[in-house]
PDB file of N, CA and C in Angstrom:
ATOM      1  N   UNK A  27       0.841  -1.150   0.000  1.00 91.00           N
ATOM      2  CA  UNK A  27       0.000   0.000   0.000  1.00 91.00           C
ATOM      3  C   UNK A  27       0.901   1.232   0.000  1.00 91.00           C
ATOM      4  N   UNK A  28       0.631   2.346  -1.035  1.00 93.00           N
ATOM      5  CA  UNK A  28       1.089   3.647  -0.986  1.00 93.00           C
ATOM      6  C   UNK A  28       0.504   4.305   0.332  1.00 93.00           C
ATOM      7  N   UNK A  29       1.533   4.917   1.074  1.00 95.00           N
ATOM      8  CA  UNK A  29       1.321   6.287   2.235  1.00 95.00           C
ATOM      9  C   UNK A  29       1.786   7.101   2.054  1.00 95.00           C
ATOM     10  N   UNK A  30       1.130   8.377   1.610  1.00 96.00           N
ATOM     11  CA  UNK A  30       1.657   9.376   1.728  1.00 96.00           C
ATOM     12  C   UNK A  30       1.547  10.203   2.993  1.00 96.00           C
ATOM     13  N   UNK A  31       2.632  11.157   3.376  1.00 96.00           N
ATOM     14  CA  UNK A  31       2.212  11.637   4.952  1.00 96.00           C
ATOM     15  C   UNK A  31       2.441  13.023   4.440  1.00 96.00           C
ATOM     16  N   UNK A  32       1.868  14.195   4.971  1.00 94.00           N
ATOM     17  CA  UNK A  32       2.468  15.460   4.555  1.00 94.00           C
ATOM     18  C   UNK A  32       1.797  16.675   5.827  1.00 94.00           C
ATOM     19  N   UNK A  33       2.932  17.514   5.939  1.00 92.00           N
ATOM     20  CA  UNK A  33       2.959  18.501   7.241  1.00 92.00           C
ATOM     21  C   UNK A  33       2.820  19.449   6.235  1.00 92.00           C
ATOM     22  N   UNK A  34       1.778  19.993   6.410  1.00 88.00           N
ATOM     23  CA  UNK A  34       0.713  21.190   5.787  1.00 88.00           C
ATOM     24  C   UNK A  34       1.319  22.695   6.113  1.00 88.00           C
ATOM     25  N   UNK A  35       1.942  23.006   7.625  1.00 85.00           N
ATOM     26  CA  UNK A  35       2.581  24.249   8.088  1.00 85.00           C
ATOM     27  C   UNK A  35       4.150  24.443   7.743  1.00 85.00           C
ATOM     28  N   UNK A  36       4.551  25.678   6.588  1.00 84.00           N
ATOM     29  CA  UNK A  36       5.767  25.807   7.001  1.00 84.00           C
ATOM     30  C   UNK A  36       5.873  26.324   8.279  1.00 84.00           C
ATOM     31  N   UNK A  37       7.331  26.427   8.624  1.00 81.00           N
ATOM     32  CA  UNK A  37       7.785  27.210   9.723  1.00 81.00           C
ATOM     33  C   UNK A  37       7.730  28.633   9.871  1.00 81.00           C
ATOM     34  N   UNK A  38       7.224  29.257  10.755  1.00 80.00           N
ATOM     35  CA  UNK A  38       6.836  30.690  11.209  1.00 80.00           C
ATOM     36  C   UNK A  38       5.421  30.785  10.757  1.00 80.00           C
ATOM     37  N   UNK A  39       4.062  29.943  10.074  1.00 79.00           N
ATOM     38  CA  UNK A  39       2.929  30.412  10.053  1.00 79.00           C
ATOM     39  C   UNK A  39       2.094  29.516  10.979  1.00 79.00           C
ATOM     40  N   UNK A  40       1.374  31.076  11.501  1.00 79.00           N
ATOM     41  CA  UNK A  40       0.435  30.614  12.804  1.00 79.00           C
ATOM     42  C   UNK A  40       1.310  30.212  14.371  1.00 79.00           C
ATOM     43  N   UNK A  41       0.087  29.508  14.992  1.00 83.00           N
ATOM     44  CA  UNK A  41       1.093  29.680  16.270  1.00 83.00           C
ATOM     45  C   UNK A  41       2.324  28.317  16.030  1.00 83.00           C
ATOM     46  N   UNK A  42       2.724  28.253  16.934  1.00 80.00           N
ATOM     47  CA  UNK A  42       4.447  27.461  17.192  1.00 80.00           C
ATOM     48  C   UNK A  42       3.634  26.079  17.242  1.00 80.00           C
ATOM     49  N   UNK A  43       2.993  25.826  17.698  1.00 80.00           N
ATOM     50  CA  UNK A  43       2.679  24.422  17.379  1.00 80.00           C
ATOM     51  C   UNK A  43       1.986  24.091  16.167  1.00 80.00           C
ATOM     52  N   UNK A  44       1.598  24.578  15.369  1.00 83.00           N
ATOM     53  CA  UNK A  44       0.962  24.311  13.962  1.00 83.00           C
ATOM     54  C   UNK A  44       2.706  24.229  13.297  1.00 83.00           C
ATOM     55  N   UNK A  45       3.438  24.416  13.074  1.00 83.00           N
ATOM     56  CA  UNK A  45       4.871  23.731  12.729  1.00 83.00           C
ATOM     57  C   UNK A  45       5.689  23.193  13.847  1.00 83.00           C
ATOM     58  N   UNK A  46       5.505  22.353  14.295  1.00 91.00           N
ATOM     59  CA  UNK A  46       6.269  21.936  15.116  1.00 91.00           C
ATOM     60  C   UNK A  46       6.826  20.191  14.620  1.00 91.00           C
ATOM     61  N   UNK A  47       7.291  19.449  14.231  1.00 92.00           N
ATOM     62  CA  UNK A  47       7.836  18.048  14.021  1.00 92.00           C
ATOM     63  C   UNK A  47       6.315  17.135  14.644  1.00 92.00           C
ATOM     64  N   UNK A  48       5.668  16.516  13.631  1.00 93.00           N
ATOM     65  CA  UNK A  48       4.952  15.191  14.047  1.00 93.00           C
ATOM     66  C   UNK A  48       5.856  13.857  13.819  1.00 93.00           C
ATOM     67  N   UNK A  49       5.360  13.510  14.884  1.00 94.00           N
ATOM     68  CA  UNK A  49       5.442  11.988  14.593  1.00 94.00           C
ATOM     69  C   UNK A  49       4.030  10.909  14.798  1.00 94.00           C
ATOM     70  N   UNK A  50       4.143   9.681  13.684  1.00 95.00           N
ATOM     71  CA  UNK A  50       2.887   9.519  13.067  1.00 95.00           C
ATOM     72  C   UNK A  50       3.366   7.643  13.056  1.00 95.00           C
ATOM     73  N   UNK A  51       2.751   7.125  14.223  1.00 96.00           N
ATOM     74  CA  UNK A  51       2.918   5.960  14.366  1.00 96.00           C
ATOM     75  C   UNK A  51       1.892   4.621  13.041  1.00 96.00           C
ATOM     76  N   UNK A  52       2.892   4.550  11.594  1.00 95.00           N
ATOM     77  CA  UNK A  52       1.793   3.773  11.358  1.00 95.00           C
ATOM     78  C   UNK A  52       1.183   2.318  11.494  1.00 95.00           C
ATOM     79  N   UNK A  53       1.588   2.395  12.208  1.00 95.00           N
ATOM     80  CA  UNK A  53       0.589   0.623  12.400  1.00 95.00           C
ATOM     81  C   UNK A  53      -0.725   1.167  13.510  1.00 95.00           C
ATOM     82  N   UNK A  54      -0.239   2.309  14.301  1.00 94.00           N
ATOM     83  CA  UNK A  54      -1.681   2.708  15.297  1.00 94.00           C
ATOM     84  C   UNK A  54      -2.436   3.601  13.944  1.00 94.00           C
ATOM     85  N   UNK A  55      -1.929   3.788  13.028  1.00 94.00           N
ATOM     86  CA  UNK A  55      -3.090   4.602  12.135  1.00 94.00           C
ATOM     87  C   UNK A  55      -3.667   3.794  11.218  1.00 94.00           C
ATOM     88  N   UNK A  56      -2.987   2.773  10.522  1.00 92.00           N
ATOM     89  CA  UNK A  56      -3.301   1.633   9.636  1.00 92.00           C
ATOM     90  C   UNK A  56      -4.190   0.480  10.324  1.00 92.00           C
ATOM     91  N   UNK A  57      -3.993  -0.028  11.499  1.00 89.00           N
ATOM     92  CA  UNK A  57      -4.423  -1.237  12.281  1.00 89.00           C
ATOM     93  C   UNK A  57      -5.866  -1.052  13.268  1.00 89.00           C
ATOM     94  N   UNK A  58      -6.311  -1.968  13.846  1.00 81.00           N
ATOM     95  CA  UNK A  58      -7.631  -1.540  13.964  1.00 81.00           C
ATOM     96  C   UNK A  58      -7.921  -0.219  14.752  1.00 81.00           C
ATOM     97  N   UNK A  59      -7.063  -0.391  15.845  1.00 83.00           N
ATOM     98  CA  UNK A  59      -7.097   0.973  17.216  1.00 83.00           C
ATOM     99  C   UNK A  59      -7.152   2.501  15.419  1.00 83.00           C
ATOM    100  N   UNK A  60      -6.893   2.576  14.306  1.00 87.00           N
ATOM    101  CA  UNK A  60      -6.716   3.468  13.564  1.00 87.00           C
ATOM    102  C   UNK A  60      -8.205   3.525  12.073  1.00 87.00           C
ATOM    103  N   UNK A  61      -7.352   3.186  10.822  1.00 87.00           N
ATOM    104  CA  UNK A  61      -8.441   2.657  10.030  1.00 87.00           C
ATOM    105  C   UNK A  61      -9.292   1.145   9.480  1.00 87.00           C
ATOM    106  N   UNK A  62      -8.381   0.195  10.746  1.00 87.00           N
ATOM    107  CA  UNK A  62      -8.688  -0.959  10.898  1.00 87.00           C
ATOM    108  C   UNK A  62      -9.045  -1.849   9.268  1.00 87.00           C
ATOM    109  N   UNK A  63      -7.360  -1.514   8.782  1.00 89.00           N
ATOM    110  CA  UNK A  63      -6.634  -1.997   7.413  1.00 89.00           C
ATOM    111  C   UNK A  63      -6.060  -3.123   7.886  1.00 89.00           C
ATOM    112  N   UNK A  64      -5.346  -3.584   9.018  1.00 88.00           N
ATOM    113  CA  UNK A  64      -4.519  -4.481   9.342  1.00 88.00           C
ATOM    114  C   UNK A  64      -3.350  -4.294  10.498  1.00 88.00           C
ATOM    115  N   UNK A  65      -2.738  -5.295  10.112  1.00 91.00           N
ATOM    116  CA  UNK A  65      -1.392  -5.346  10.997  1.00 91.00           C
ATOM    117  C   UNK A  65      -0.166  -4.673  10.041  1.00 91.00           C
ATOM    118  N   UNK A  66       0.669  -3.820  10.701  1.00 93.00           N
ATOM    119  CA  UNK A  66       1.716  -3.432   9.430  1.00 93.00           C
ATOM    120  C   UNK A  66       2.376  -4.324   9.765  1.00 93.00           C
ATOM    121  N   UNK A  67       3.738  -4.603   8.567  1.00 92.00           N
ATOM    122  CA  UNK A  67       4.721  -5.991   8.860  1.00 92.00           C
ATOM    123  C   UNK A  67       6.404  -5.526   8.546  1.00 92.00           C
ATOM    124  N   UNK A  68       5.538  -4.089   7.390  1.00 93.00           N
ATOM    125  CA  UNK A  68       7.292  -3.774   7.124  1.00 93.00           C
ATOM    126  C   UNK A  68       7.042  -2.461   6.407  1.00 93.00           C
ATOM    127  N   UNK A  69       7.707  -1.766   6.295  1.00 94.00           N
ATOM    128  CA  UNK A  69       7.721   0.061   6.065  1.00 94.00           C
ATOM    129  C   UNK A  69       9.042   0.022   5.439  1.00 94.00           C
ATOM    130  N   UNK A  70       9.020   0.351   3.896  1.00 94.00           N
ATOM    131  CA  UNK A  70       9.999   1.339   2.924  1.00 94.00           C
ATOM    132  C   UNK A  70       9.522   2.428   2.921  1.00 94.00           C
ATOM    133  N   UNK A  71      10.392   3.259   2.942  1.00 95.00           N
ATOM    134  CA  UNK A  71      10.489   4.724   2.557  1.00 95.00           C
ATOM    135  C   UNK A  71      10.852   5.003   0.646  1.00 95.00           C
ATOM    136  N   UNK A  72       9.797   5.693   0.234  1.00 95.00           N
ATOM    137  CA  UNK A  72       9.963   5.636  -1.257  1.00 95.00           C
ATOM    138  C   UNK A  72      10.477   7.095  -1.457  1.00 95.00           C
ATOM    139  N   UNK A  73      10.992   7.710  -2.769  1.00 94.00           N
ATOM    140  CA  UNK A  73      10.731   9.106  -2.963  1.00 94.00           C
ATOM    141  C   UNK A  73       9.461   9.279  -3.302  1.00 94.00           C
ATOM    142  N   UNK A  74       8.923  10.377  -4.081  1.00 90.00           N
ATOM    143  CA  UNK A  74       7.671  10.881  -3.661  1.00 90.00           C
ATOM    144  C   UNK A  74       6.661  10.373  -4.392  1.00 90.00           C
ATOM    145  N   UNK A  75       7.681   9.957  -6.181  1.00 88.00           N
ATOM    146  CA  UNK A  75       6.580   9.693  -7.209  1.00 88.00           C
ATOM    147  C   UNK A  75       6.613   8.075  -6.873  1.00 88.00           C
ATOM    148  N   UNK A  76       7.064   7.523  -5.594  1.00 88.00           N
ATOM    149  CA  UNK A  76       7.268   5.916  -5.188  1.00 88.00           C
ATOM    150  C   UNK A  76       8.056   5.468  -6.117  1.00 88.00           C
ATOM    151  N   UNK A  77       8.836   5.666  -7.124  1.00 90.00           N
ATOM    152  CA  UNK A  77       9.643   4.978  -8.007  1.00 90.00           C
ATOM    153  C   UNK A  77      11.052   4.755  -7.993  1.00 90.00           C
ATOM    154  N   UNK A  78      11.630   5.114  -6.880  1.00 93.00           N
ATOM    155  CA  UNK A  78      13.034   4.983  -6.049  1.00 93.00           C
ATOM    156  C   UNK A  78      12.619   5.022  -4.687  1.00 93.00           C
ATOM    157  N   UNK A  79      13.321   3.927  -3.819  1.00 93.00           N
ATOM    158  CA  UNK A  79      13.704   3.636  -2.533  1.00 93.00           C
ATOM    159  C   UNK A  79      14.625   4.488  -2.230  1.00 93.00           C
ATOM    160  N   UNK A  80      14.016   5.002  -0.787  1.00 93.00           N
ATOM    161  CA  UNK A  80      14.621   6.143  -0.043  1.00 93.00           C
ATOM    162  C   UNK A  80      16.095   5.134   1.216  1.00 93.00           C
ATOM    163  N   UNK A  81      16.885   5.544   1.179  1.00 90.00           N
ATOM    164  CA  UNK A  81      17.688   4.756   2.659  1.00 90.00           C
ATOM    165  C   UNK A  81      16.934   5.259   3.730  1.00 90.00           C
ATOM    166  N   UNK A  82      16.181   4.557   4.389  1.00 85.00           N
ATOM    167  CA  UNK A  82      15.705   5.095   5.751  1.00 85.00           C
ATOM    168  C   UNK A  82      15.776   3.994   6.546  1.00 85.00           C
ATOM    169  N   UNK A  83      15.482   4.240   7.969  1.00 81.00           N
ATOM    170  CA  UNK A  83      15.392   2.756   9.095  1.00 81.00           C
ATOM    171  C   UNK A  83      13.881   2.862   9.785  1.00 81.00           C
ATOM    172  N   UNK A  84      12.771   2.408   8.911  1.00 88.00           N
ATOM    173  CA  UNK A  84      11.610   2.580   9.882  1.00 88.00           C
ATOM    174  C   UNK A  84      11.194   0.991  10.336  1.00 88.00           C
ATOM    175  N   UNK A  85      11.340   1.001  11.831  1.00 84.00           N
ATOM    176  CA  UNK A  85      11.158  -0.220  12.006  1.00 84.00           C
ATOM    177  C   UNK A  85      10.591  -0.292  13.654  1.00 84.00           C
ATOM    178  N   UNK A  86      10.584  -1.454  14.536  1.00 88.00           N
ATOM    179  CA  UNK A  86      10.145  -1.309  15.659  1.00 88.00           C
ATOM    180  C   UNK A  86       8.806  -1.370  15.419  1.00 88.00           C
ATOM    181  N   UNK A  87       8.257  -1.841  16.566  1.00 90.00           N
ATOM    182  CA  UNK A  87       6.740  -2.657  16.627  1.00 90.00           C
ATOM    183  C   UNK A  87       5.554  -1.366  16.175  1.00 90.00           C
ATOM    184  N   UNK A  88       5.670  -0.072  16.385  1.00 94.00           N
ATOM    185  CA  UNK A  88       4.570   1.147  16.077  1.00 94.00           C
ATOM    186  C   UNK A  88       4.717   1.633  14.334  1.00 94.00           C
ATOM    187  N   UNK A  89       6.251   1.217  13.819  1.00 95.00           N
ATOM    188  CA  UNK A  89       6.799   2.167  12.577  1.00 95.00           C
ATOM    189  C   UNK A  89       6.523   3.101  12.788  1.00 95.00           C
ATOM    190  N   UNK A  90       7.036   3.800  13.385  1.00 95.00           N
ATOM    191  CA  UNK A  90       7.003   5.533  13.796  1.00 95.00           C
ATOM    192  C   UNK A  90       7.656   6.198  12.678  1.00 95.00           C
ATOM    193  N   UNK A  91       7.087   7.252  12.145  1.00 95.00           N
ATOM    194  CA  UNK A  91       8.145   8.125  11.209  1.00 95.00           C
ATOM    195  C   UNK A  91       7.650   9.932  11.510  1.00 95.00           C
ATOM    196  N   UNK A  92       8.363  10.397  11.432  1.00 94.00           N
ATOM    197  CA  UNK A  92       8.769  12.108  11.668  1.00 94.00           C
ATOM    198  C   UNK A  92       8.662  12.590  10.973  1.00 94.00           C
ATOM    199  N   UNK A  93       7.162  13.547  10.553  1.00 94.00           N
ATOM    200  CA  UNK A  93       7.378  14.648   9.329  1.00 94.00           C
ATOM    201  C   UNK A  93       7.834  15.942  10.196  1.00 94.00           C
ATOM    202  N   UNK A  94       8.737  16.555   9.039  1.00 93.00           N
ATOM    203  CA  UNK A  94       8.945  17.959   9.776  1.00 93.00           C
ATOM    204  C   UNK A  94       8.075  19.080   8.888  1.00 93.00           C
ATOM    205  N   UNK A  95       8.259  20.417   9.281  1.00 92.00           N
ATOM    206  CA  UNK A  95       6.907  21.216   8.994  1.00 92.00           C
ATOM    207  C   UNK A  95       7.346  21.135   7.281  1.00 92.00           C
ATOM    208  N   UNK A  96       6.043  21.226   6.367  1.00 91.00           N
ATOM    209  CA  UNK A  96       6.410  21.592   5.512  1.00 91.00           C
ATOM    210  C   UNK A  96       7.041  19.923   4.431  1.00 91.00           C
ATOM    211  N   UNK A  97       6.812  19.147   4.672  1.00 94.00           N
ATOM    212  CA  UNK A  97       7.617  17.965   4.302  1.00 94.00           C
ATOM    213  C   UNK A  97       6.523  17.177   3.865  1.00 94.00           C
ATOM    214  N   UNK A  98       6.836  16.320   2.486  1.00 95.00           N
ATOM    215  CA  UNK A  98       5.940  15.299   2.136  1.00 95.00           C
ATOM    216  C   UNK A  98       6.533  14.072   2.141  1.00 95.00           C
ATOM    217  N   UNK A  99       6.331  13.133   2.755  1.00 96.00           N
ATOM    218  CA  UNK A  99       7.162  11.421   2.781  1.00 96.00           C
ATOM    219  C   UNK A  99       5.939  10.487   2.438  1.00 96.00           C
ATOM    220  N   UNK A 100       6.535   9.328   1.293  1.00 96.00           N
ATOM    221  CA  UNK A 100       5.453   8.378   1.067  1.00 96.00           C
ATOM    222  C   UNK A 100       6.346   7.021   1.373  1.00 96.00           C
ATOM    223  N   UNK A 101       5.482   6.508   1.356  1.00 96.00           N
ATOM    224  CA  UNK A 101       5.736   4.659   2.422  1.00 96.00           C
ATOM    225  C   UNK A 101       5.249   3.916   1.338  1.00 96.00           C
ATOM    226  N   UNK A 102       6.029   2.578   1.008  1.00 94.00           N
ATOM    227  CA  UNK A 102       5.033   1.484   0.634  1.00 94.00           C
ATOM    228  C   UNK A 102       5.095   0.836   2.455  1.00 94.00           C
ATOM    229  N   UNK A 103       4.157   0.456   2.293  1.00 94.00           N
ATOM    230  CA  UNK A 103       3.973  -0.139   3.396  1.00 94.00           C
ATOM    231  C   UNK A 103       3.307  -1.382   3.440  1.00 94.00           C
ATOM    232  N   UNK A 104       3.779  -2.574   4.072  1.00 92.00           N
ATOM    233  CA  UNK A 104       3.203  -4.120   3.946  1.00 92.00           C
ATOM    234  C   UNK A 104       2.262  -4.256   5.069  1.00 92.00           C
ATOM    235  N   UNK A 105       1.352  -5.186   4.480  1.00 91.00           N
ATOM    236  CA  UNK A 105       0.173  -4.727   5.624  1.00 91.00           C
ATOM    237  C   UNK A 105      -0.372  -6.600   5.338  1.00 91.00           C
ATOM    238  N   UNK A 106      -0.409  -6.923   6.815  1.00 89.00           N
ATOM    239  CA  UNK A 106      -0.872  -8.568   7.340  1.00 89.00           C
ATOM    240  C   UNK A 106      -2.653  -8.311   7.389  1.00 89.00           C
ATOM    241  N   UNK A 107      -3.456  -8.582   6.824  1.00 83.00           N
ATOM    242  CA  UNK A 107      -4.678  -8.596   6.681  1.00 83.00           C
ATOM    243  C   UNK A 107      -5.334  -9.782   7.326  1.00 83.00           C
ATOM    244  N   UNK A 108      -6.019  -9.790   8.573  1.00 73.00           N
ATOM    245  CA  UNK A 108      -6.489 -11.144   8.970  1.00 73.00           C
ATOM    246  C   UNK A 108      -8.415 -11.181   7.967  1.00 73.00           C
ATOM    247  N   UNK A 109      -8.099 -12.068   7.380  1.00 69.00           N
ATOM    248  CA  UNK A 109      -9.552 -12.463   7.498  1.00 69.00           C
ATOM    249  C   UNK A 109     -10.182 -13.859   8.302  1.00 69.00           C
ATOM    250  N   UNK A 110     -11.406 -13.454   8.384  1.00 70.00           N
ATOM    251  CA  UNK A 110     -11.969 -14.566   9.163  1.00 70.00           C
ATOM    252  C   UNK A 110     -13.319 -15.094   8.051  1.00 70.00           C
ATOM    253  N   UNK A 111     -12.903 -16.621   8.051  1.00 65.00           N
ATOM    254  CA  UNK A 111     -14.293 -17.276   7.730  1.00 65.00           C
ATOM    255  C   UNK A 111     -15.075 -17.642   8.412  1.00 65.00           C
ATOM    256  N   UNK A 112     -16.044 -17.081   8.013  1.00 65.00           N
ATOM    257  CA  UNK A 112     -17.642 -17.872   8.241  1.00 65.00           C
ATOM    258  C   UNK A 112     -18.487 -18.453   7.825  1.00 65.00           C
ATOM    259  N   UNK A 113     -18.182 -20.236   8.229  1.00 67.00           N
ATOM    260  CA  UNK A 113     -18.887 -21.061   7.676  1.00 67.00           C
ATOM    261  C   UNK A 113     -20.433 -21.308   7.572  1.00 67.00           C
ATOM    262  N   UNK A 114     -20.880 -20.574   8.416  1.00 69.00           N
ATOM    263  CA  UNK A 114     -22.251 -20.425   8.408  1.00 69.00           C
ATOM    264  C   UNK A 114     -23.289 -19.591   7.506  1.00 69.00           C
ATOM    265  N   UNK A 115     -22.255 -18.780   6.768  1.00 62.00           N
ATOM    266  CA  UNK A 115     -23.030 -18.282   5.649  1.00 62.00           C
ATOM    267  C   UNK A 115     -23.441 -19.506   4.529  1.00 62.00           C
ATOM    268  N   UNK A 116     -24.274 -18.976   3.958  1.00 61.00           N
ATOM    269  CA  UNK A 116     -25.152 -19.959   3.253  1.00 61.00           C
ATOM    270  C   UNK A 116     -25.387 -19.162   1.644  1.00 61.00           C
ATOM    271  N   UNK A 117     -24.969 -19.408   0.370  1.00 60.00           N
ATOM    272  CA  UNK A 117     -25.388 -19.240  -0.649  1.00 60.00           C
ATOM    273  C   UNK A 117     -26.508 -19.870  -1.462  1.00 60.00           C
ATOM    274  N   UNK A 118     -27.121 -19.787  -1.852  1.00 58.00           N
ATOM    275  CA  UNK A 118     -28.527 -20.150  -2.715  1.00 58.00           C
ATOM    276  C   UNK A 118     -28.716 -19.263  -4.072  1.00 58.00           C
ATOM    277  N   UNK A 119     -28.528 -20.015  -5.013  1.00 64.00           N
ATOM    278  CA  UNK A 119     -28.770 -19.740  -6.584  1.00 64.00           C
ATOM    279  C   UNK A 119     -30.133 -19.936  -6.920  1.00 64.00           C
ATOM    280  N   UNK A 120     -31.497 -19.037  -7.136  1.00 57.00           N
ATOM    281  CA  UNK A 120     -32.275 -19.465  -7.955  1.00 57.00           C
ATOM    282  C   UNK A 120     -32.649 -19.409  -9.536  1.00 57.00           C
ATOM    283  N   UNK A 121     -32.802 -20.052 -10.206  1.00 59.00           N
ATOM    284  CA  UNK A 121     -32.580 -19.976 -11.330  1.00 59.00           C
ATOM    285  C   UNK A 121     -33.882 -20.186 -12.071  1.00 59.00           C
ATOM    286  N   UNK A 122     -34.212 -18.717 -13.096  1.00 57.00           N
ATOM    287  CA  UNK A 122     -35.717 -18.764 -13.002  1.00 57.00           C
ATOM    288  C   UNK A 122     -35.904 -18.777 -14.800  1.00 57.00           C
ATOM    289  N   UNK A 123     -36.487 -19.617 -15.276  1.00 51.00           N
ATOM    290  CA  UNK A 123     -36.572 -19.891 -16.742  1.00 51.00           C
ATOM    291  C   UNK A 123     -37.899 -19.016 -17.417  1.00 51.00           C
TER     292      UNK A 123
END
């Protein structure tokens, strides 16, 4: 999955905390506690148009990454999808001539 992340405030507009450094844990934004997409499993850092790999180290159980003000960073990001079956659903075809 493409992520793009982007810090909307340069530095000096509005008050001091509208630019200040986020950090943006994605597996709590991707996983259920977030948009309840999944489990993340692994985080590249791409450049922007995703068509070159960035050197970065995002890793550790949250994948935390740091926009600073003013900054756009995109992720492929691998994502563990649980599904669950349920055998109790029931299909029925009627077929009407």
């Amino acid at each position: 999955m493409l992520v793009r992340l982007e810090h909307f405030f340069p530095p000096g507009e509005g008050p001091s905390f509208y630019y200040l450094p986020v950090t943006v844990s994605l597996q709590k934004l991707l996983s259920n506690d977030g948009y309840g997409l999944g489990k993340v499993i692994g985080v590249n850092e791409t450049a922007l148009g995703a068509n070159q790999w960035k050197d970065s180290n995002i890793n550790g159980s949250d994948f935390e990454v740091t926009i600073q003000p003013f900054e756009i960073r995109s992720f492929i990001v691998n994502i563990e999808i649980e599904v669950e079956f349920n055998p109790t659903i029931q299909v029925t075809w009627t077929i009407f001539d």
